[in-house]
Amino acid sequence: MAASMHRQTWRQLMRLHSQRTATLTATARTCPRFLPVAAPARRSYSSNPNPNPNSNSNPNSGSSSSSNPPPPPPPRNSGQEVKFWPFAVLIAIASGAYVLLTRTRQEMPARPNSGASGGRGQLLPPPSNKPTPAFSPRDVTVLFVLGGPGAGKGTQCARLVSEYGFTHLSAGDLLRAEQERPGSEFGALIKDCIKNGAIVPMEVTVQLLENAMAETIRSAPKGSKSAARFLIDGFPRKMDQALKFEEVVCPAKLVLFFDCPEAEMERRLMERGKTSGRADDNAESIRKRFRTFVETSMPVVEHYEKEGRVIKVDATPTPDDVYKDTKGKLVKFLGEGF
Ligand code: UDP
Ligand code: MG
């Protein structure tokens, strides 16, 4: 509707423009001062040594007889008149456009004042084109679980799952599974990123998480408590992931952040590396993962901290103590039995 009005306005403008051009051309025919190509002005800059035989500009022409009738005065400010023509057209077009737009506005029905997006009869687009998340935070609870590599995210998640009935989704585990899936077009990319402690492009991880959430919800027995409550472990590790996930999948309720000194995380990872079989539990990959965490993932924690959505837990003590602290803080934030 708006587009067709726009087209109509444009057509009217073009018609106005051609009418105006025709009028000016007719004027120019009768009045050479308005010749659109500004022949006199051009000639004055021309290399032709004697462009106008009637011109009085040649100093040698002063020898012409005084009995001859005086030559017609040269056109005044011919250069400026030539420049004036396009301005006249522009002003005419602008005035026409203003009048047309004013008229069109008056004819438009008033915008419904519902405040709801996409209401019937609404002529202007809704205020935002943001996609609606796949899951509503009213039906689905998402807690992000963050912390450096080796901070103990997986360990604490396992305990919360068994006591409170969450579904645990580890972004790292989903990526490793995708890497191993025969025929995956992302296998090589994921392998390379994991080995170098780099972040896999967010589209891949966000999609894997959304698929896993949808599958959990779809296959859950009726009334299952854990089906719609997710602990998303090791994600988001980068701001673009955080924004994308909350925009297209589901807004998160909070971030559980396990804070641990690097020396302690390194000790744990080297220990785990003896048996984990993980390609990134070695000294070189660990160093890269730490750097990525500090440079790329900490800004995500800081972003949520500013929004008051972070529960920070000191992850240095024993797993039992960390769990006790975690539970206490979750109860405070979400209520008993969260
Ligand atoms: N990873 C990623 N995006 C994510 C989560 C993980 O690219 O959102 C990759 C990244 O290379 C990371 C690796 O997967 O270093 C291992 O992640 P995981 O969460 O398993 O590591 P953890 O924190 O448990 O040591
Ligand atoms: Mg982990």
XYZ file of C-alpha atoms and ligand atoms in Angstrom:
364
model
C 0.000 0.000 0.000
C 2.740 2.406 1.058
C 4.834 1.269 -1.913
C 2.013 1.895 -4.412
C 1.396 5.357 -2.909
C 5.061 6.038 -3.249
C 4.965 4.931 -6.907
C 1.902 7.103 -7.560
C 3.569 10.127 -5.965
C 6.653 9.505 -8.047
C 4.629 9.249 -11.265
C 2.883 12.540 -10.432
C 6.237 14.150 -9.790
C 7.617 12.932 -13.086
C 4.520 14.262 -14.877
C 4.973 17.611 -13.158
C 8.633 17.602 -14.099
C 7.961 16.966 -17.805
C 5.230 19.639 -17.853
C 7.647 22.050 -16.293
C 10.388 21.131 -18.743
C 7.992 21.621 -21.670
C 7.028 25.081 -20.366
C 10.614 26.111 -19.927
C 11.592 24.843 -23.366
C 8.735 26.838 -24.883
C 9.920 29.891 -22.966
C 13.417 29.303 -24.197
C 12.215 29.182 -27.776
C 10.662 32.619 -27.442
C 13.295 34.035 -25.164
C 16.895 33.064 -26.035
C 18.057 34.242 -22.598
C 16.551 31.004 -21.276
C 18.061 28.692 -23.860
C 18.730 25.600 -21.798
C 22.098 24.828 -23.383
C 23.202 28.362 -22.641
C 24.762 28.901 -26.022
C 26.056 32.423 -25.280
C 27.813 31.317 -22.123
C 29.363 28.358 -23.869
C 30.538 30.545 -26.656
C 32.217 32.952 -24.258
C 34.437 30.030 -23.152
C 34.770 28.622 -26.631
C 38.105 28.477 -28.455
C 36.403 30.034 -31.478
C 38.300 33.328 -31.905
C 35.221 35.148 -33.215
C 32.226 33.377 -31.870
C 29.677 36.127 -32.372
C 29.969 38.330 -35.442
C 27.701 40.947 -33.804
C 29.736 41.021 -30.655
C 31.427 44.214 -29.616
C 34.024 42.482 -27.542
C 36.818 42.599 -30.109
C 38.962 45.626 -29.279
C 39.734 46.035 -32.954
C 36.106 46.439 -33.751
C 36.304 49.899 -32.242
C 37.059 51.028 -35.819
C 33.465 50.407 -36.847
C 31.676 53.478 -38.033
C 29.874 55.575 -35.427
C 27.050 56.043 -37.940
C 26.094 52.403 -37.565
C 23.237 51.822 -35.119
C 24.640 50.886 -31.728
C 24.965 47.119 -31.311
C 22.462 45.498 -29.010
C 23.750 45.349 -25.440
C 25.425 42.076 -24.602
C 23.277 39.702 -22.570
C 23.610 40.596 -18.914
C 25.215 38.000 -16.611
C 24.584 35.301 -19.188
C 26.640 32.771 -17.178
C 24.407 33.160 -14.099
C 21.221 32.868 -16.101
C 22.382 29.557 -17.481
C 22.941 28.251 -13.959
C 19.592 29.598 -12.822
C 17.607 27.253 -15.069
C 18.276 23.968 -13.273
C 17.571 25.659 -9.933
C 14.218 26.825 -11.199
C 13.351 23.252 -12.197
C 14.533 21.899 -8.853
C 12.502 24.442 -6.909
C 9.450 23.631 -9.024
C 9.874 19.891 -8.392
C 10.419 20.372 -4.673
C 7.334 22.581 -4.376
C 5.263 20.082 -6.360
C 6.496 17.231 -4.170
C 5.647 19.132 -1.006
C 2.119 19.881 -2.174
C 1.557 16.281 -3.290
C 2.885 14.819 -0.061
C 0.759 17.144 2.015
C -2.326 16.092 0.049
C -1.462 12.392 0.306
C -0.985 12.649 4.070
C -4.387 14.279 4.450
C -5.994 11.405 2.534
C -4.313 8.666 4.649
C -6.487 7.015 7.286
C -5.228 7.488 10.825
C -2.819 4.831 12.101
C -4.597 2.479 14.498
C -3.478 3.263 18.009
C -3.425 -0.327 19.240
C 0.254 -0.413 20.148
C 0.354 -4.060 19.092
C 2.625 -4.945 16.225
C 1.122 -6.120 12.978
C -2.412 -4.954 13.797
C -4.919 -5.115 10.939
C -5.182 -1.968 8.885
C -1.800 -0.739 10.076
C -0.197 1.139 7.240
C 3.239 1.734 8.662
C 5.569 -1.196 9.422
C 5.744 -2.348 13.031
C 8.416 -0.520 15.046
C 10.825 -3.468 14.926
C 11.532 -6.239 12.436
C 13.159 -8.438 15.053
C 12.306 -12.112 14.713
C 10.282 -13.706 17.473
C 12.311 -16.214 19.519
C 11.465 -19.874 18.872
C 10.661 -20.393 22.573
C 8.964 -18.008 24.943
C 10.691 -17.422 28.296
C 7.242 -17.923 29.850
C 7.278 -21.583 28.803
C 10.998 -22.306 28.680
C 13.679 -21.476 31.267
C 17.229 -20.966 30.052
C 20.206 -20.531 32.367
C 23.540 -19.875 30.685
C 26.505 -21.455 32.502
C 29.810 -19.657 31.939
C 33.352 -19.827 33.292
C 36.846 -20.382 31.990
C 37.940 -23.749 30.618
C 38.311 -26.094 33.574
C 36.254 -23.917 35.931
C 33.935 -26.824 36.656
C 30.847 -25.939 34.658
C 30.131 -29.515 33.601
C 30.535 -30.873 37.150
C 28.142 -28.327 38.687
C 25.613 -28.754 35.877
C 25.478 -32.522 36.475
C 24.581 -31.906 40.127
C 21.890 -29.368 39.330
C 20.389 -31.775 36.799
C 20.089 -34.615 39.285
C 18.651 -32.466 42.095
C 16.499 -29.966 40.221
C 15.580 -31.672 36.980
C 17.173 -29.486 34.350
C 18.193 -30.586 30.881
C 21.934 -30.046 30.464
C 23.106 -28.950 27.016
C 26.857 -28.453 26.618
C 27.708 -26.369 23.551
C 31.135 -28.042 23.424
C 29.581 -31.524 23.513
C 27.092 -30.623 20.768
C 29.929 -29.305 18.604
C 32.022 -32.429 19.193
C 29.041 -34.612 18.246
C 28.450 -32.564 15.089
C 32.133 -32.858 14.228
C 31.854 -36.650 14.385
C 28.537 -36.879 12.521
C 29.133 -38.547 9.155
C 28.394 -36.138 6.332
C 28.529 -32.996 8.470
C 29.595 -30.035 6.366
C 31.000 -28.350 9.494
C 33.161 -31.241 10.766
C 36.520 -29.892 9.607
C 35.728 -26.326 10.669
C 34.674 -27.388 14.174
C 37.742 -29.599 14.574
C 40.038 -26.740 13.661
C 38.307 -24.247 15.983
C 38.330 -26.608 18.971
C 42.021 -27.468 18.575
C 42.877 -23.754 18.465
C 40.525 -22.720 21.246
C 38.694 -20.499 18.758
C 34.936 -19.889 18.626
C 32.985 -21.772 15.976
C 30.829 -19.379 13.883
C 27.719 -18.652 15.906
C 25.210 -19.825 13.293
C 26.405 -23.405 13.737
C 26.294 -23.435 17.550
C 23.021 -21.520 17.860
C 21.357 -23.906 15.411
C 22.692 -26.991 17.217
C 21.349 -25.658 20.509
C 17.963 -24.783 19.069
C 17.663 -28.238 17.504
C 18.599 -29.914 20.774
C 16.072 -27.843 22.743
C 13.292 -28.537 20.240
C 14.057 -32.253 20.276
C 14.095 -32.371 24.097
C 10.738 -30.625 24.306
C 9.227 -32.714 21.517
C 10.260 -36.063 22.943
C 9.642 -35.334 26.631
C 6.925 -37.264 28.460
C 3.887 -35.133 29.277
C 4.348 -33.072 32.444
C 8.119 -33.584 32.516
C 9.675 -30.933 34.734
C 13.090 -30.895 33.095
C 11.895 -30.700 29.491
C 11.489 -26.949 29.466
C 14.351 -26.035 31.819
C 17.774 -25.835 30.248
C 21.273 -25.363 31.593
C 23.247 -24.204 28.577
C 26.876 -24.914 29.447
C 29.838 -23.144 27.850
C 27.645 -20.758 25.899
C 27.466 -17.896 24.917
C 31.218 -17.440 24.616
C 30.991 -14.391 22.376
C 28.653 -11.367 22.250
C 27.279 -12.189 18.812
C 26.199 -15.647 20.051
C 24.516 -14.133 23.101
C 22.537 -11.607 21.099
C 21.601 -14.067 18.364
C 20.484 -16.803 20.748
C 18.274 -14.475 22.788
C 16.837 -13.003 19.611
C 16.002 -16.179 17.723
C 15.923 -19.017 20.271
C 14.984 -17.874 23.769
C 15.842 -15.047 26.174
C 17.882 -16.356 29.122
C 16.748 -15.942 32.698
C 20.278 -15.563 34.071
C 23.943 -16.413 33.758
C 25.631 -18.678 36.272
C 29.274 -17.639 36.225
C 31.932 -19.877 37.770
C 34.913 -17.709 38.580
C 38.256 -19.483 38.902
C 41.900 -18.375 38.766
C 43.783 -19.391 35.651
C 46.456 -21.375 37.545
C 43.780 -23.568 39.155
C 41.971 -24.094 35.831
C 45.239 -25.052 34.154
C 46.023 -27.597 36.870
C 42.568 -29.173 36.459
C 42.755 -29.294 32.677
C 46.185 -30.901 32.636
C 44.881 -33.499 35.070
C 41.765 -34.083 32.981
C 43.888 -34.299 29.835
C 45.460 -37.542 31.069
C 42.188 -39.373 30.469
C 39.738 -37.085 28.620
C 41.009 -37.811 25.124
C 40.019 -34.253 24.200
C 42.048 -32.677 21.428
C 42.163 -29.370 23.327
C 43.276 -30.595 26.761
C 46.966 -29.991 26.073
C 49.244 -27.140 27.133
C 49.188 -25.283 23.826
C 45.412 -25.462 23.272
C 44.793 -24.573 26.918
C 46.827 -21.373 26.537
C 44.787 -20.400 23.472
C 41.511 -21.204 25.227
C 42.469 -18.966 28.154
C 43.199 -16.108 25.793
C 39.889 -16.549 23.988
C 38.102 -16.660 27.322
C 39.625 -13.418 28.590
C 39.324 -11.499 25.324
C 36.049 -12.796 23.938
C 33.995 -14.485 26.647
C 34.551 -12.163 29.634
C 32.864 -9.277 27.770
C 29.753 -11.477 27.601
C 29.790 -11.938 31.383
C 30.308 -8.195 31.836
C 27.403 -7.473 29.481
C 25.030 -9.597 31.565
C 26.472 -8.236 34.816
C 25.473 -4.738 33.714
C 21.973 -6.060 33.184
C 21.901 -7.611 36.669
C 21.490 -11.118 35.257
C 24.684 -12.743 36.622
C 25.079 -15.055 39.606
C 28.803 -15.229 40.332
C 30.188 -18.197 42.223
C 33.779 -18.689 43.377
C 34.779 -21.954 41.678
C 38.104 -22.452 43.495
C 36.900 -24.600 46.433
C 35.959 -28.283 46.258
C 33.039 -29.289 44.010
C 30.814 -29.872 47.076
C 31.434 -26.398 48.445
C 30.946 -24.778 45.068
C 27.644 -26.622 44.680
C 26.392 -25.479 48.083
C 27.213 -21.885 47.221
C 25.586 -22.250 43.802
C 22.348 -23.631 45.234
C 22.133 -20.924 47.884
C 22.533 -18.179 45.310
C 20.044 -19.736 42.890
C 17.444 -19.978 45.653
C 17.986 -16.310 46.489
C 17.630 -15.294 42.863
C 14.891 -17.648 41.661
C 13.151 -18.804 44.808
C 12.975 -22.091 46.738
C 12.971 -25.176 44.504
C 13.736 -22.947 41.515
N 33.097 -23.918 21.482
C 32.674 -22.976 20.598
N 31.519 -22.309 20.848
C 30.796 -22.511 21.959
C 31.230 -23.472 22.865
C 32.397 -24.173 22.598
O 33.299 -22.727 19.582
O 29.766 -21.858 22.123
C 34.340 -24.662 21.175
C 35.571 -23.845 21.568
O 36.584 -24.130 20.642
C 35.907 -24.417 22.931
C 35.576 -25.869 22.730
O 34.410 -25.857 21.921
O 37.244 -24.180 23.302
C 35.351 -26.666 23.988
O 34.242 -26.166 24.667
P 33.799 -26.815 26.059
O 32.626 -26.034 26.549
O 33.626 -28.248 25.926
O 35.064 -26.504 26.953
P 35.148 -26.422 28.525
O 34.791 -25.041 28.876
O 34.214 -27.425 29.086
O 36.571 -26.733 28.831
Mg 32.751 -28.390 29.619
